């Protein structure tokens, strides 16, 4: 993701941790995958997927995200949804 004014994966990881992490829920940096970044006007739209882990039950849930950041990398908005199975 070179050429961007901020480290996209770092920003996404930080937002996801603030949204979901608790005593039982963990998100690891290695479980965050940025798939697409595109510039729209003065914002960046970032999409990808991540794994949300419950440390007590070992349950892992995969989710999709779309986030919007301003041109300086400040978080604006996020949408998170369950990843749908293709089977």
XYZ file of N, CA and C in Angstrom:
261
model
N 0.829 -1.176 0.000
C 0.000 0.000 0.000
C 0.883 1.253 0.000
N 1.899 1.246 -0.804
C 2.788 2.400 -0.830
C 2.100 3.582 -1.491
N 2.564 4.753 -1.169
C 2.003 5.964 -1.739
C 0.856 6.543 -0.934
N 0.440 5.857 0.113
C -0.643 6.372 0.954
C -0.040 7.187 2.094
N -0.775 8.190 2.572
C -0.227 9.049 3.627
C -0.287 8.438 5.030
N -0.720 7.179 5.148
C -0.779 6.528 6.452
C -0.674 5.024 6.268
N -0.366 4.309 7.347
C -0.248 2.850 7.302
C -1.643 2.251 7.457
N -2.198 1.783 6.362
C -3.592 1.358 6.306
C -3.875 0.222 7.282
N -3.093 -0.838 7.247
C -3.364 -1.993 8.097
C -3.274 -1.615 9.579
N -2.331 -0.753 9.932
C -2.213 -0.296 11.316
C -3.479 0.437 11.755
N -3.985 1.310 10.902
C -5.192 2.079 11.229
C -6.402 1.161 11.350
N -6.546 0.225 10.408
C -7.675 -0.707 10.434
C -7.630 -1.543 11.701
N -6.477 -2.079 12.022
C -6.309 -2.897 13.223
C -6.701 -2.111 14.476
N -6.263 -0.881 14.572
C -6.574 -0.041 15.720
C -8.084 0.177 15.862
N -8.757 0.462 14.759
C -10.208 0.676 14.789
C -10.927 -0.606 15.200
N -10.529 -1.743 14.615
C -11.173 -3.017 14.945
C -11.000 -3.362 16.420
N -9.816 -3.132 16.963
C -9.579 -3.401 18.387
C -10.486 -2.534 19.251
N -10.613 -1.268 18.898
C -11.479 -0.370 19.666
C -12.941 -0.787 19.574
N -13.345 -1.340 18.441
C -14.735 -1.743 18.243
C -15.071 -3.051 18.951
N -14.148 -4.017 18.960
C -14.498 -5.375 19.348
C -13.772 -5.947 20.553
N -12.542 -5.541 20.812
C -11.789 -6.225 21.862
C -12.383 -6.010 23.246
N -12.378 -7.090 24.016
C -12.861 -7.081 25.390
C -12.051 -8.113 26.165
N -12.523 -8.470 27.348
C -11.809 -9.482 28.125
C -11.769 -10.822 27.403
N -12.809 -11.124 26.635
C -12.870 -12.439 25.993
C -12.611 -12.414 24.488
N -12.727 -11.263 23.849
C -12.565 -11.175 22.395
C -11.197 -10.598 22.063
N -10.511 -11.259 21.149
C -9.198 -10.816 20.697
C -9.165 -10.732 19.179
N -8.450 -9.732 18.688
C -8.163 -9.613 17.265
C -6.655 -9.456 17.158
N -6.035 -10.307 16.368
C -4.592 -10.247 16.187
C -4.261 -9.524 14.885
N -3.170 -8.778 14.907
C -2.747 -8.021 13.732
C -2.627 -8.932 12.514
N -2.126 -10.140 12.724
C -1.935 -11.085 11.611
C -3.252 -11.595 11.035
N -4.363 -11.387 11.747
C -5.682 -11.819 11.274
C -6.423 -10.731 10.496
N -5.800 -9.577 10.306
C -6.415 -8.477 9.561
C -5.835 -8.474 8.149
N -6.711 -8.551 7.152
C -6.276 -8.564 5.758
C -6.975 -7.440 4.994
N -6.192 -6.472 4.543
C -6.716 -5.397 3.710
C -6.701 -5.889 2.274
N -7.869 -5.890 1.630
C -7.992 -6.406 0.273
C -7.977 -5.297 -0.772
N -8.613 -4.179 -0.458
C -8.738 -3.118 -1.447
C -8.696 -1.753 -0.771
N -8.007 -0.816 -1.397
C -7.994 0.578 -0.960
C -8.199 1.433 -2.197
N -9.194 2.309 -2.148
C -9.313 3.256 -3.268
C -9.642 4.643 -2.734
N -9.135 5.614 -3.466
C -9.327 7.017 -3.093
C -10.622 7.507 -3.708
N -11.443 8.134 -2.883
C -12.707 8.698 -3.353
C -12.788 10.116 -2.806
N -12.692 11.093 -3.687
C -12.639 12.505 -3.302
C -11.473 12.708 -2.334
N -11.742 13.188 -1.132
C -10.684 13.420 -0.144
C -10.638 12.328 0.915
N -11.157 11.138 0.585
C -11.167 10.040 1.546
C -10.585 8.780 0.912
N -10.262 7.819 1.773
C -9.823 6.499 1.332
C -10.833 5.476 1.834
N -11.308 4.629 0.927
C -12.230 3.558 1.274
C -11.416 2.271 1.317
N -11.421 1.617 2.468
C -10.603 0.428 2.705
C -11.535 -0.745 2.982
N -11.307 -1.868 2.289
C -12.122 -3.053 2.544
C -11.223 -4.258 2.752
N -11.764 -5.234 3.468
C -10.996 -6.435 3.742
C -11.742 -7.358 4.680
N -10.976 -8.228 5.355
C -11.575 -9.182 6.288
C -10.657 -9.356 7.493
N -11.265 -9.876 8.565
C -10.497 -10.138 9.782
C -11.149 -11.275 10.545
N -10.405 -11.807 11.506
C -10.911 -12.865 12.375
C -11.058 -12.323 13.779
N -12.211 -12.611 14.368
C -12.503 -12.233 15.746
C -12.447 -13.519 16.558
N -11.590 -13.565 17.575
C -11.366 -14.794 18.352
C -11.874 -14.652 19.776
N -12.605 -15.662 20.221
C -13.047 -15.736 21.616
C -12.021 -16.587 22.347
N -11.321 -15.997 23.299
C -10.226 -16.730 23.939
C -10.692 -17.779 24.945
N -11.970 -17.777 25.317
C -12.465 -18.777 26.253
C -13.052 -19.992 25.552
N -13.631 -19.791 24.380
C -14.260 -20.915 23.680
C -13.475 -21.330 22.438
N -12.442 -20.635 22.103
C -11.639 -20.840 20.887
C -12.464 -20.680 19.609
N -13.640 -20.076 19.707
C -14.458 -19.810 18.528
C -13.823 -18.679 17.716
N -13.773 -18.873 16.391
C -13.233 -17.861 15.483
C -14.327 -17.480 14.495
N -14.596 -16.190 14.401
C -15.605 -15.688 13.477
C -14.920 -14.800 12.451
N -15.135 -15.090 11.171
C -14.573 -14.238 10.124
C -15.585 -13.175 9.749
N -15.102 -11.954 9.610
C -15.968 -10.829 9.280
C -15.349 -10.019 8.140
N -16.211 -9.313 7.431
C -15.784 -8.398 6.377
C -15.931 -6.974 6.887
N -15.072 -6.077 6.415
C -15.189 -4.690 6.827
C -15.020 -3.754 5.639
N -15.627 -2.602 5.772
C -15.391 -1.468 4.884
C -15.224 -0.270 5.801
N -14.136 0.461 5.626
C -13.872 1.633 6.471
C -13.538 2.828 5.605
N -13.855 3.990 6.126
C -13.538 5.234 5.436
C -12.616 6.046 6.338
N -11.520 6.518 5.752
C -10.557 7.373 6.437
C -10.399 8.656 5.640
N -10.101 9.749 6.337
C -9.841 10.984 5.601
C -8.428 10.929 5.016
N -8.044 11.975 4.309
C -6.752 11.967 3.612
C -5.554 11.907 4.552
N -5.775 12.224 5.844
C -4.693 12.155 6.833
C -4.695 10.856 7.623
N -5.640 9.973 7.313
C -5.703 8.693 8.005
C -6.587 8.702 9.229
N -7.375 9.743 9.409
C -8.298 9.795 10.551
C -9.547 9.002 10.221
N -9.950 8.147 11.155
C -11.112 7.285 10.964
C -12.389 8.104 10.887
N -13.264 7.741 9.909
C -14.549 8.419 9.750
C -15.705 7.471 10.037
N -15.707 6.302 9.381
C -16.872 5.411 9.471
C -16.456 3.975 9.164
N -17.210 3.013 9.730
C -16.939 1.594 9.461
C -18.237 0.824 9.322
N -18.175 -0.207 8.491
C -19.276 -1.162 8.342
C -18.650 -2.546 8.452
N -19.199 -3.364 9.345
C -18.689 -4.731 9.550
C -19.842 -5.687 9.414
N -19.599 -6.798 8.703
C -20.654 -7.794 8.520
C -20.057 -9.195 8.516
N -20.913 -10.182 8.762
C -20.473 -11.578 8.744
C -20.019 -11.954 7.339
N -18.983 -12.741 7.252
C -18.561 -13.250 5.954
C -19.514 -14.370 5.576
N -20.056 -14.280 4.393
C -21.029 -15.273 3.930
C -20.306 -16.458 3.308
N -20.764 -17.650 3.629
C -20.169 -18.865 3.084
C -20.598 -19.058 1.644
N -19.684 -19.540 0.831
C -20.000 -19.809 -0.571
C -20.559 -21.206 -0.770
N -20.632 -21.996 0.292
C -21.118 -23.366 0.181
C -22.603 -23.440 0.357
